[in-house]
CSV table of C-alpha atoms and ligand atoms in Angstrom, one decimal:
chain,number,residue,atom,x,y,z
A,1,MET,CA,-15.4,9.7,-0.1
A,2,THR,CA,-12.3,11.1,0.0
A,3,THR,CA,-10.6,13.3,2.8
A,4,ALA,CA,-7.8,16.0,2.9
A,5,ASP,CA,-5.0,13.6,2.8
A,6,GLU,CA,-6.1,10.9,0.8
A,7,THR,CA,-5.5,12.8,-2.1
A,8,PRO,CA,-8.5,13.5,-4.6
A,9,PHE,CA,-8.4,11.9,-7.9
A,10,ASP,CA,-8.2,15.2,-9.6
A,11,SER,CA,-4.8,16.1,-8.2
A,12,ALA,CA,-2.0,15.9,-10.5
A,13,GLU,CA,0.7,17.7,-8.3
A,14,PRO,CA,3.3,15.9,-6.9
A,15,ARG,CA,2.9,16.2,-2.9
A,16,HIS,CA,4.0,14.6,0.3
A,17,ASN,CA,2.2,11.6,0.9
A,18,PRO,CA,2.7,10.7,4.6
A,19,LEU,CA,2.7,7.0,6.1
A,20,ARG,CA,-1.1,6.1,6.4
A,21,VAL,CA,-1.2,2.5,6.5
A,22,LEU,CA,0.2,-0.1,8.8
A,23,PHE,CA,0.1,-3.4,6.4
A,24,LEU,CA,0.9,-6.8,8.4
A,25,ASP,CA,1.4,-9.8,7.0
A,26,LEU,CA,2.0,-13.1,9.1
A,27,ASN,CA,4.8,-15.5,8.2
A,28,SER,CA,4.1,-18.9,7.3
A,29,TYR,CA,0.7,-18.4,8.5
A,30,PHE,CA,-0.2,-22.4,8.9
A,31,ALA,CA,3.0,-24.0,9.8
A,32,SER,CA,3.1,-20.8,12.4
A,33,VAL,CA,0.4,-22.2,14.0
A,34,GLU,CA,1.0,-25.8,14.0
A,35,GLN,CA,4.5,-24.8,15.7
A,36,GLN,CA,2.6,-22.8,18.3
A,37,LEU,CA,0.2,-25.2,19.2
A,38,GLU,CA,3.0,-28.1,18.9
A,39,PRO,CA,5.9,-27.7,21.2
A,40,SER,CA,7.6,-30.6,19.5
A,41,LEU,CA,7.3,-29.1,16.2
A,42,ARG,CA,8.9,-25.8,16.9
A,43,GLY,CA,12.3,-25.4,14.7
A,44,LYS,CA,11.5,-28.4,12.6
A,45,PRO,CA,10.6,-28.4,9.1
A,46,VAL,CA,7.0,-28.5,9.0
A,47,ALA,CA,4.8,-28.5,5.8
A,48,VAL,CA,0.8,-28.2,6.1
A,49,ALA,CA,-1.5,-30.3,3.8
A,50,PRO,CA,-4.8,-31.2,3.4
A,51,VAL,CA,-4.1,-34.5,2.0
A,52,MET,CA,-1.1,-36.6,3.3
A,53,ALA,CA,-1.0,-38.6,0.5
A,54,ASP,CA,2.6,-38.2,-2.0
A,55,GLY,CA,0.2,-36.7,-4.5
A,56,GLY,CA,-1.2,-33.9,-2.3
A,57,CYS,CA,0.1,-30.3,-2.6
A,58,CYS,CA,1.3,-28.4,0.8
A,59,VAL,CA,-0.4,-25.6,1.6
A,60,ALA,CA,2.5,-24.0,3.8
A,61,ALA,CA,5.6,-24.6,4.9
A,62,SER,CA,7.9,-23.3,7.9
A,63,TYR,CA,10.8,-21.4,7.2
A,64,GLU,CA,12.8,-24.3,8.7
A,65,ALA,CA,11.0,-26.2,5.2
A,66,LYS,CA,11.2,-23.4,3.1
A,67,ALA,CA,15.0,-23.4,3.8
A,68,PHE,CA,14.7,-27.0,1.7
A,69,GLY,CA,13.2,-25.4,-1.3
A,70,VAL,CA,9.6,-27.0,0.4
A,71,ARG,CA,6.9,-24.2,-1.0
A,72,THR,CA,3.3,-23.4,-1.0
A,73,GLY,CA,2.1,-25.6,-3.7
A,74,THR,CA,4.7,-28.3,-3.7
A,75,ARG,CA,3.4,-31.8,-3.5
A,76,VAL,CA,3.7,-34.0,-0.7
A,77,GLY,CA,6.1,-36.5,-2.1
A,78,GLU,CA,8.6,-33.8,-3.4
A,79,ALA,CA,8.5,-32.2,-0.2
A,80,LYS,CA,9.8,-35.0,1.3
A,81,ARG,CA,12.0,-35.6,-1.4
A,82,LEU,CA,13.5,-32.1,-0.9
A,83,CYS,CA,13.7,-32.4,3.0
A,84,PRO,CA,13.9,-35.8,4.6
A,85,GLY,CA,12.4,-35.7,8.1
A,86,ILE,CA,10.0,-32.9,7.0
A,87,HIS,CA,6.9,-33.0,9.5
A,88,ILE,CA,3.6,-33.2,7.1
A,89,VAL,CA,0.8,-32.1,9.0
A,90,LYS,CA,-2.7,-32.1,8.4
A,91,THR,CA,-5.1,-29.0,7.7
A,92,ARG,CA,-6.9,-27.8,10.6
A,93,HIS,CA,-9.3,-24.7,9.6
A,94,ARG,CA,-10.7,-24.2,12.7
A,95,ALA,CA,-7.2,-23.9,14.4
A,96,TYR,CA,-6.5,-21.4,11.9
A,97,VAL,CA,-9.7,-19.3,11.9
A,98,GLU,CA,-9.7,-19.4,15.8
A,99,MET,CA,-6.2,-17.9,15.8
A,100,HIS,CA,-6.9,-15.5,13.2
A,101,HIS,CA,-9.2,-13.8,15.6
A,102,LYS,CA,-6.9,-14.4,18.4
A,103,ILE,CA,-4.3,-12.2,16.2
A,104,ILE,CA,-6.8,-9.2,15.4
A,105,GLU,CA,-7.4,-8.8,19.1
A,106,ALA,CA,-3.6,-8.7,19.8
A,107,VAL,CA,-3.3,-6.1,17.1
A,108,GLU,CA,-6.5,-3.8,18.1
A,109,THR,CA,-4.8,-3.5,21.6
A,110,CYS,CA,-2.6,-1.2,19.4
A,111,LEU,CA,-4.4,0.0,16.8
A,112,PRO,CA,-7.8,-1.1,15.0
A,113,VAL,CA,-7.8,-3.0,12.0
A,114,GLU,CA,-9.5,-1.5,9.0
A,115,GLU,CA,-9.7,-4.7,6.6
A,116,VAL,CA,-8.9,-8.0,7.1
A,117,LEU,CA,-7.7,-9.1,3.3
A,118,SER,CA,-7.1,-12.8,4.1
A,119,ILE,CA,-6.5,-15.3,6.8
A,120,ASP,CA,-2.7,-14.1,7.4
A,121,GLU,CA,-3.1,-10.3,5.9
A,122,MET,CA,-4.4,-7.1,7.6
A,123,ALA,CA,-4.4,-3.4,6.6
A,124,CYS,CA,-4.2,-0.5,9.3
A,125,ARG,CA,-4.9,3.0,9.3
A,126,LEU,CA,-2.5,5.1,10.8
A,127,ALA,CA,-4.1,7.9,12.9
A,128,ARG,CA,-2.7,11.6,12.0
A,129,ASP,CA,-0.4,11.5,15.1
A,130,GLU,CA,0.9,7.9,14.5
A,131,ARG,CA,2.5,9.0,11.2
A,132,ASP,CA,5.6,10.2,12.2
A,133,PRO,CA,8.0,7.4,11.0
A,134,ALA,CA,9.6,6.6,14.5
A,135,LYS,CA,6.3,6.9,16.0
A,136,ALA,CA,5.2,4.3,13.1
A,137,VAL,CA,8.1,2.1,13.9
A,138,GLU,CA,7.7,2.2,17.3
A,139,LEU,CA,3.7,1.3,17.0
A,140,ALA,CA,5.0,-1.8,14.6
A,141,HIS,CA,7.3,-3.2,17.3
A,142,ARG,CA,4.2,-2.7,19.9
A,143,VAL,CA,2.1,-4.8,17.3
A,144,LYS,CA,4.2,-7.4,17.1
A,145,ARG,CA,5.1,-7.9,20.8
A,146,ALA,CA,1.3,-8.1,21.3
A,147,ILE,CA,0.7,-11.2,18.8
A,148,ALA,CA,4.1,-12.5,20.7
A,149,SER,CA,2.4,-12.4,24.5
A,150,ARG,CA,-1.2,-12.5,23.8
A,151,VAL,CA,-1.0,-15.2,20.9
A,152,GLY,CA,2.0,-16.9,20.8
A,153,GLU,CA,5.8,-16.5,19.9
A,154,CYS,CA,5.9,-18.5,17.1
A,155,LEU,CA,3.5,-16.0,15.0
A,156,ARG,CA,5.6,-13.8,13.6
A,157,CYS,CA,4.4,-11.3,10.6
A,158,SER,CA,6.1,-9.2,8.2
A,159,ILE,CA,5.1,-5.2,8.9
A,160,GLY,CA,5.5,-2.7,6.1
A,161,LEU,CA,4.6,0.9,6.5
A,162,ALA,CA,3.8,3.1,3.7
A,163,PRO,CA,1.4,5.6,2.2
A,164,ASN,CA,-0.8,3.0,0.8
A,165,ARG,CA,-2.2,-0.5,1.0
A,166,VAL,CA,-0.3,-1.9,-2.5
A,167,LEU,CA,3.3,0.1,-1.0
A,168,GLY,CA,2.5,-1.5,2.1
A,169,LYS,CA,2.0,-5.0,1.1
A,170,LEU,CA,5.1,-4.6,-1.0
A,171,ALA,CA,6.9,-3.4,2.0
A,172,THR,CA,5.8,-6.8,3.9
A,173,ASP,CA,7.4,-8.8,1.0
A,174,MET,CA,10.4,-7.3,1.1
A,175,GLN,CA,12.0,-8.9,4.6
A,176,LYS,CA,10.7,-11.8,6.1
A,177,PRO,CA,10.1,-13.7,8.2
A,178,ASP,CA,9.7,-11.0,11.4
A,179,GLY,CA,10.1,-8.2,8.8
A,180,LEU,CA,9.8,-4.4,9.4
A,181,VAL,CA,9.7,-1.9,6.2
A,182,VAL,CA,9.2,1.3,5.9
A,183,ILE,CA,8.5,3.1,2.4
A,184,GLU,CA,8.2,7.1,2.5
A,185,SER,CA,6.9,8.5,-0.6
A,186,GLY,CA,10.1,10.7,-0.8
A,187,GLU,CA,12.3,7.4,-1.5
A,188,LEU,CA,10.2,6.6,-4.5
A,189,PRO,CA,10.6,4.7,-7.1
A,190,GLY,CA,14.5,4.3,-5.9
A,191,ARG,CA,13.5,1.6,-3.3
A,192,LEU,CA,11.4,-0.3,-5.8
A,193,VAL,CA,13.8,-0.4,-8.9
A,194,HIS,CA,15.3,-3.6,-7.9
A,195,LEU,CA,12.1,-5.2,-7.9
A,196,LYS,CA,10.5,-7.3,-10.7
A,197,LEU,CA,7.0,-6.3,-12.1
A,198,GLN,CA,5.7,-9.5,-11.0
A,199,ASP,CA,6.7,-9.0,-7.2
A,200,PHE,CA,4.2,-6.1,-7.2
A,201,PRO,CA,0.7,-6.9,-5.8
A,202,GLY,CA,-1.8,-7.9,-8.2
A,203,ILE,CA,0.3,-8.2,-11.2
A,204,GLY,CA,0.6,-11.7,-12.3
A,205,PRO,CA,2.4,-13.3,-15.0
A,206,ARG,CA,-0.2,-12.8,-17.7
A,207,MET,CA,-0.4,-8.9,-16.6
A,208,VAL,CA,3.4,-9.1,-17.3
A,209,GLN,CA,3.2,-10.1,-20.5
A,210,ARG,CA,0.6,-7.4,-21.5
A,211,LEU,CA,2.7,-4.7,-20.0
A,212,ARG,CA,5.9,-6.2,-21.9
A,213,ALA,CA,3.9,-5.8,-25.0
A,214,PHE,CA,3.5,-2.1,-24.0
A,215,ALA,CA,7.1,-1.8,-23.7
A,216,ILE,CA,7.3,-2.0,-19.9
A,217,ASP,CA,9.7,-4.2,-18.8
A,218,THR,CA,11.2,-3.0,-15.5
A,219,VAL,CA,9.9,-0.5,-12.6
A,220,GLU,CA,11.7,2.1,-13.9
A,221,ASP,CA,9.5,1.9,-16.9
A,222,LEU,CA,6.4,1.6,-15.5
A,223,TYR,CA,7.5,5.0,-13.5
A,224,ALA,CA,8.3,6.4,-16.8
A,225,ARG,CA,4.7,6.2,-18.1
A,226,ASN,CA,2.2,8.7,-17.4
A,227,GLU,CA,-1.4,8.2,-16.4
A,228,GLU,CA,-3.0,7.7,-19.9
A,229,GLN,CA,-0.1,5.2,-21.2
A,230,LEU,CA,-0.3,3.0,-18.0
A,231,GLU,CA,-4.4,3.4,-18.5
A,232,ARG,CA,-4.1,1.8,-22.2
A,233,ALA,CA,-1.6,-0.4,-20.8
A,234,TRP,CA,-4.0,-2.0,-18.0
A,235,GLY,CA,-7.1,-1.5,-20.2
A,236,SER,CA,-8.9,-0.1,-17.5
A,237,VAL,CA,-8.6,2.7,-15.1
A,238,LEU,CA,-6.9,0.3,-13.0
A,239,GLY,CA,-3.5,2.2,-14.8
A,240,ARG,CA,-4.4,4.9,-13.2
A,241,TYR,CA,-4.7,4.1,-10.2
A,242,TRP,CA,-1.6,2.3,-10.5
A,243,HIS,CA,0.2,5.8,-11.5
A,244,ARG,CA,-0.9,7.1,-8.3
A,245,TRP,CA,-0.1,4.2,-5.5
A,246,LEU,CA,3.3,3.9,-7.3
A,247,ARG,CA,3.9,7.6,-5.8
A,248,GLY,CA,2.4,7.1,-2.7
A,249,GLN,CA,-0.9,8.6,-3.1
A,250,GLU,CA,-4.3,7.1,-2.2
A,251,THR,CA,-7.1,6.6,-4.7
A,252,VAL,CA,-10.4,7.4,-3.8
A,253,HIS,CA,-11.2,3.6,-5.0
A,254,ARG,CA,-9.0,2.3,-2.5
A,255,THR,CA,-10.3,4.2,0.1
A,256,SER,CA,-13.9,4.2,-0.2
A,257,ARG,CA,-14.6,1.0,0.7
A,258,THR,CA,-13.8,0.6,4.0
A,259,ARG,CA,-15.1,3.5,6.3
A,260,SER,CA,-16.2,2.0,9.1
A,261,VAL,CA,-14.9,1.8,12.8
A,262,GLY,CA,-16.4,-1.4,15.4
A,263,HIS,CA,-15.7,-3.6,17.6
A,264,GLN,CA,-17.2,-7.0,18.5
A,265,HIS,CA,-17.2,-9.4,21.8
A,266,VAL,CA,-17.7,-13.2,22.1
A,267,LEU,CA,-19.6,-12.8,25.7
A,268,PRO,CA,-17.8,-14.8,28.6
A,269,PRO,CA,-20.3,-17.1,30.1
A,270,GLU,CA,-20.8,-14.4,33.3
A,271,ALA,CA,-21.7,-12.1,31.2
A,272,ARG,CA,-24.2,-13.7,29.2
A,273,ASN,CA,-27.0,-11.7,30.6
A,274,PRO,CA,-28.6,-8.4,29.2
A,275,GLU,CA,-27.1,-6.2,32.0
A,276,ALA,CA,-23.6,-7.0,31.4
A,277,ALA,CA,-24.2,-7.5,28.0
A,278,TRP,CA,-25.0,-4.1,27.9
A,279,GLY,CA,-22.4,-2.5,29.6
A,280,ILE,CA,-20.0,-4.2,27.2
A,281,CYS,CA,-21.9,-2.8,24.3
A,282,VAL,CA,-21.3,0.5,25.8
A,283,ARG,CA,-17.8,0.1,26.2
A,284,LEU,CA,-17.5,-1.0,22.6
A,285,LEU,CA,-19.4,2.0,21.1
A,286,HIS,CA,-16.8,4.0,23.7
A,287,LYS,CA,-13.4,2.4,22.0
A,288,ALA,CA,-15.2,2.8,18.4
A,289,ALA,CA,-16.1,6.2,19.0
A,290,ALA,CA,-12.9,7.7,20.6
A,291,ARG,CA,-11.2,6.4,17.6
A,292,MET,CA,-13.2,7.8,15.2
A,293,ARG,CA,-12.9,11.0,16.9
A,294,HIS,CA,-9.2,10.4,17.0
A,295,LEU,CA,-9.4,9.8,12.9
A,296,GLY,CA,-11.4,12.9,12.4
A,297,TYR,CA,-14.2,11.4,11.6
A,298,TYR,CA,-18.6,11.6,12.1
A,299,ALA,CA,-20.6,8.5,11.4
A,300,GLN,CA,-23.8,8.5,9.4
A,301,ARG,CA,-25.3,5.1,10.8
A,302,LEU,CA,-24.5,2.9,13.7
A,303,THR,CA,-25.3,-0.7,13.7
A,304,LEU,CA,-25.6,-3.4,16.5
A,305,VAL,CA,-25.6,-7.0,16.6
A,306,VAL,CA,-26.5,-9.5,19.1
A,307,ALA,CA,-26.3,-12.9,19.0
A,308,CYS,CA,-27.9,-15.3,21.5
A,309,GLY,CA,-26.8,-18.7,19.4
A,310,ARG,CA,-24.1,-20.9,20.6
A,311,ARG,CA,-21.7,-19.7,17.9
A,312,ARG,CA,-20.7,-16.1,17.0
A,313,PRO,CA,-22.6,-15.1,13.8
A,314,SER,CA,-20.0,-16.0,10.6
A,315,THR,CA,-19.5,-14.6,7.1
A,316,TRP,CA,-16.9,-17.2,6.7
A,317,GLY,CA,-16.1,-20.8,6.6
A,318,PRO,CA,-19.1,-23.2,6.6
A,319,ARG,CA,-22.2,-21.5,7.1
A,320,SER,CA,-24.0,-22.1,10.4
A,321,GLU,CA,-27.9,-21.9,9.6
A,322,GLU,CA,-28.5,-21.7,13.1
A,323,ALA,CA,-26.2,-19.5,14.4
A,324,GLU,CA,-26.8,-16.9,11.8
A,325,SER,CA,-30.7,-17.1,12.4
A,326,ARG,CA,-29.8,-15.8,15.8
A,327,ALA,CA,-27.9,-13.3,14.9
A,328,TRP,CA,-29.6,-9.9,15.0
A,329,THR,CA,-28.7,-6.6,13.4
A,330,GLY,CA,-30.6,-3.4,14.3
A,331,ALA,CA,-29.0,0.1,12.6
A,332,ALA,CA,-29.8,3.8,13.1
A,333,SER,CA,-29.1,6.8,10.7
A,334,LEU,CA,-27.6,9.8,12.3
A,335,GLU,CA,-28.6,12.8,10.8
A,336,GLY,CA,-26.1,14.6,9.1
A,337,GLY,CA,-23.3,12.4,10.9
A,338,LYS,CA,-22.5,12.0,14.5
A,339,GLN,CA,-19.5,12.0,16.9
A,340,ASP,CA,-20.1,12.5,20.5
A,341,THR,CA,-20.3,9.5,23.1
A,342,LEU,CA,-23.6,10.4,24.4
A,343,THR,CA,-25.5,10.9,21.4
A,344,LEU,CA,-24.4,7.9,20.0
A,345,ALA,CA,-24.9,6.5,23.4
A,346,SER,CA,-28.6,7.3,23.1
A,347,GLU,CA,-29.2,5.7,19.9
A,348,LEU,CA,-27.5,2.6,20.6
A,349,ARG,CA,-30.1,2.2,23.8
A,350,ALA,CA,-32.7,2.6,21.5
A,351,LEU,CA,-31.4,-0.3,19.1
A,352,TRP,CA,-30.7,-2.1,22.3
A,353,GLU,CA,-34.2,-1.8,23.2
A,354,LYS,CA,-35.2,-3.5,19.7
A,355,ARG,CA,-33.3,-6.6,20.2
A,356,PRO,CA,-35.1,-9.8,20.2
A,357,PRO,CA,-35.4,-11.6,23.7
A,358,GLY,CA,-32.8,-13.8,25.0
A,359,ASP,CA,-29.7,-14.0,27.0
A,360,PRO,CA,-26.5,-12.4,24.2
A,361,THR,CA,-23.4,-14.3,23.8
A,362,PHE,CA,-21.9,-12.0,21.2
A,363,VAL,CA,-22.6,-8.5,20.3
A,364,GLY,CA,-20.9,-5.8,17.9
A,365,VAL,CA,-21.0,-2.4,17.9
A,366,THR,CA,-20.2,-0.3,14.5
A,367,LEU,CA,-19.9,2.9,13.3
A,368,HIS,CA,-20.3,3.2,9.2
A,369,ASP,CA,-20.5,5.6,6.3
A,370,LEU,CA,-18.1,8.0,8.1
A,371,LEU,CA,-17.6,11.3,6.7
A,372,PRO,CA,-14.5,13.7,7.5
A,373,ALA,CA,-15.2,16.8,9.8
A,374,ALA,CA,-14.5,19.1,6.4
A,375,SER,CA,-17.8,18.1,5.4
A,376,VAL,CA,-19.8,18.2,8.3
A,377,THR,CA,-22.2,20.7,9.5
A,378,LEU,CA,-20.9,21.7,12.7
A,379,PRO,CA,-23.6,21.4,15.6
A,380,LEU,CA,-25.7,24.9,16.0
A,381,PHE,CA,-27.6,23.4,19.2
A,382,LYS,CA,-25.8,24.4,22.2
A,383,GLU,CA,-26.3,21.3,23.9
A,384,GLU,CA,-24.8,19.0,20.9
A,385,GLN,CA,-21.7,21.6,21.3
A,386,GLN,CA,-21.3,20.8,24.7
A,387,ARG,CA,-21.7,16.9,24.4
A,388,GLU,CA,-18.7,17.2,21.3
A,389,ARG,CA,-16.8,19.0,23.9
A,390,LEU,CA,-17.4,16.5,26.4
A,391,SER,CA,-16.1,13.7,24.5
A,392,ARG,CA,-12.8,15.5,22.9
A,393,LEU,CA,-12.4,16.2,26.6
A,394,ILE,CA,-13.1,12.6,27.7
A,395,ASP,CA,-10.5,11.6,25.0
A,396,GLU,CA,-8.0,13.8,26.2
A,397,LEU,CA,-8.2,12.1,29.9
A,398,ASP,CA,-8.1,9.0,28.4
A,399,ALA,CA,-4.9,9.8,26.1
A,400,SER,CA,-3.1,11.6,29.4
A,401,HIS,CA,-4.3,9.4,32.0
A,402,GLY,CA,-5.2,5.8,30.4
A,403,PRO,CA,-7.8,4.4,29.0
A,404,LEU,CA,-11.4,4.4,30.6
A,405,THR,CA,-10.2,7.5,33.2
A,406,VAL,CA,-13.9,8.5,32.5
A,407,TYR,CA,-16.8,6.5,31.7
A,408,THR,CA,-20.5,6.1,31.9
A,409,GLY,CA,-22.2,4.1,34.5
A,410,ALA,CA,-23.7,0.8,32.7
A,411,MET,CA,-19.2,0.4,31.4
A,412,HIS,CA,-18.4,0.3,35.1
A,413,GLU,CA,-19.3,-3.6,35.0
A,414,ALA,CA,-17.6,-3.5,31.6
A,415,ARG,CA,-14.6,-2.2,32.1
A,416,LYS,CA,-12.4,-4.8,32.3
A,417,SER,CA,-13.9,-6.6,29.4
A,418,ALA,CA,-13.6,-6.5,26.0
A,419,ALA,CA,-10.0,-5.1,26.4
A,420,GLY,CA,-8.9,-6.0,22.9
A,421,GLY,CA,-12.4,-6.3,21.1
A,422,ILE,CA,-12.8,-8.2,18.2
A,423,ALA,CA,-12.9,-6.8,14.5
A,424,PHE,CA,-16.4,-7.3,12.9
A,425,ARG,CA,-15.1,-8.4,9.9
A,426,SER,CA,-15.3,-11.7,7.1
A,427,VAL,CA,-12.3,-13.7,6.5
A,428,PRO,CA,-12.6,-15.2,3.0
A,429,ASP,CA,-13.9,-18.4,2.7
A,430,LEU,CA,-11.4,-21.0,3.9
A,431,ASP,CA,-11.9,-24.1,1.6
A,432,LEU,CA,-8.5,-24.8,1.2
A,433,PRO,CA,-6.1,-25.2,-0.9
A,434,ASP,CA,-8.1,-22.7,-3.3
A,435,SER,CA,-8.0,-19.3,-1.1
A,436,VAL,CA,-4.2,-20.0,-0.5
A,437,ALA,CA,-2.5,-20.0,-3.7
B,1,MG,MG1,1.7,-14.6,4.9
């Protein structure tokens, strides 16, 4: 699927590519979590290792340790030699995952996370009115402040603002720690020519060898080739995608996967009853629907996840049969695409009625298979048109008078909860050290 400004694959014309992506990369993530949790480690060289023996590998190093040459992959014994007095700390997966979810919650007070790419990396999509560089930079500062105030000041991040994810990721690598780099399409290739090929995400040593065989040794060489030449060099259609990414375009390949907007929430003890949980579901739907309208989309599918287990359902880490068996998902298809909160709320209510009995501990609401407005048949019926107008009016009131100026009755109690919401997404397997390599 593609939208008007997401560069359909058939367009070869150079065009203006706005800032569409806010890419966020936490700096020295595991070491920073340790410094956040243990104040005595702050400002000191710290390395995190799954095995404390000298032969074990460090999976993260604080900036103070990096200054001594300690890196991810450095042996513990070597780290001690390079940096006498270094604090070696044993990895604590649970703490990193918990903090990861708090960070997503903090980011989502500013804008929704579109996709979590690893435990310390995420991509967010900028709405149309957030794409002006000055506004995007302001938003990025807000994200940084939200993480510092809601999670902890040790959790610093580098943010890249760019027309696509590849350039966004590259931008986060250009300034660390606490970076904020904007790459606009009009600055290409100038902003990148000083880089080495292996600085690009996804171009490893073997790919560098391969490109060399095609006489591509520098970034300038890369820009000098056309799509066909890059396809040959890559040996796959990926080369064509690179041609477009380097120019700030997006490809169908990149954008077709993650067209959903959703929120989830672990219920506080006082909300672990059907009435309160339903109110929170409506609140989550309201947020997701408003964001979807803001992005200009219509949903073709709605899902509700309800868990009554002790843990939230997880798609990462050690699987808990018990927790998973208690998570229930209901799905409703929305013929032709729906956008207004009232229609979506009645679909959500129908799903809610089908849930298994029990006191919910966790709820999630997600709008899927989003269609751009241009490809949706506009509602024919008067009532449907009125509902859409009402939803837009609510959005406008929210924008001018603050969130939740207008809300439905069921949300009244839930208004104060789920302020941030939690993204319902997966985090890769946390078996270390493979996932950090
Ligand atoms: Mg990182």
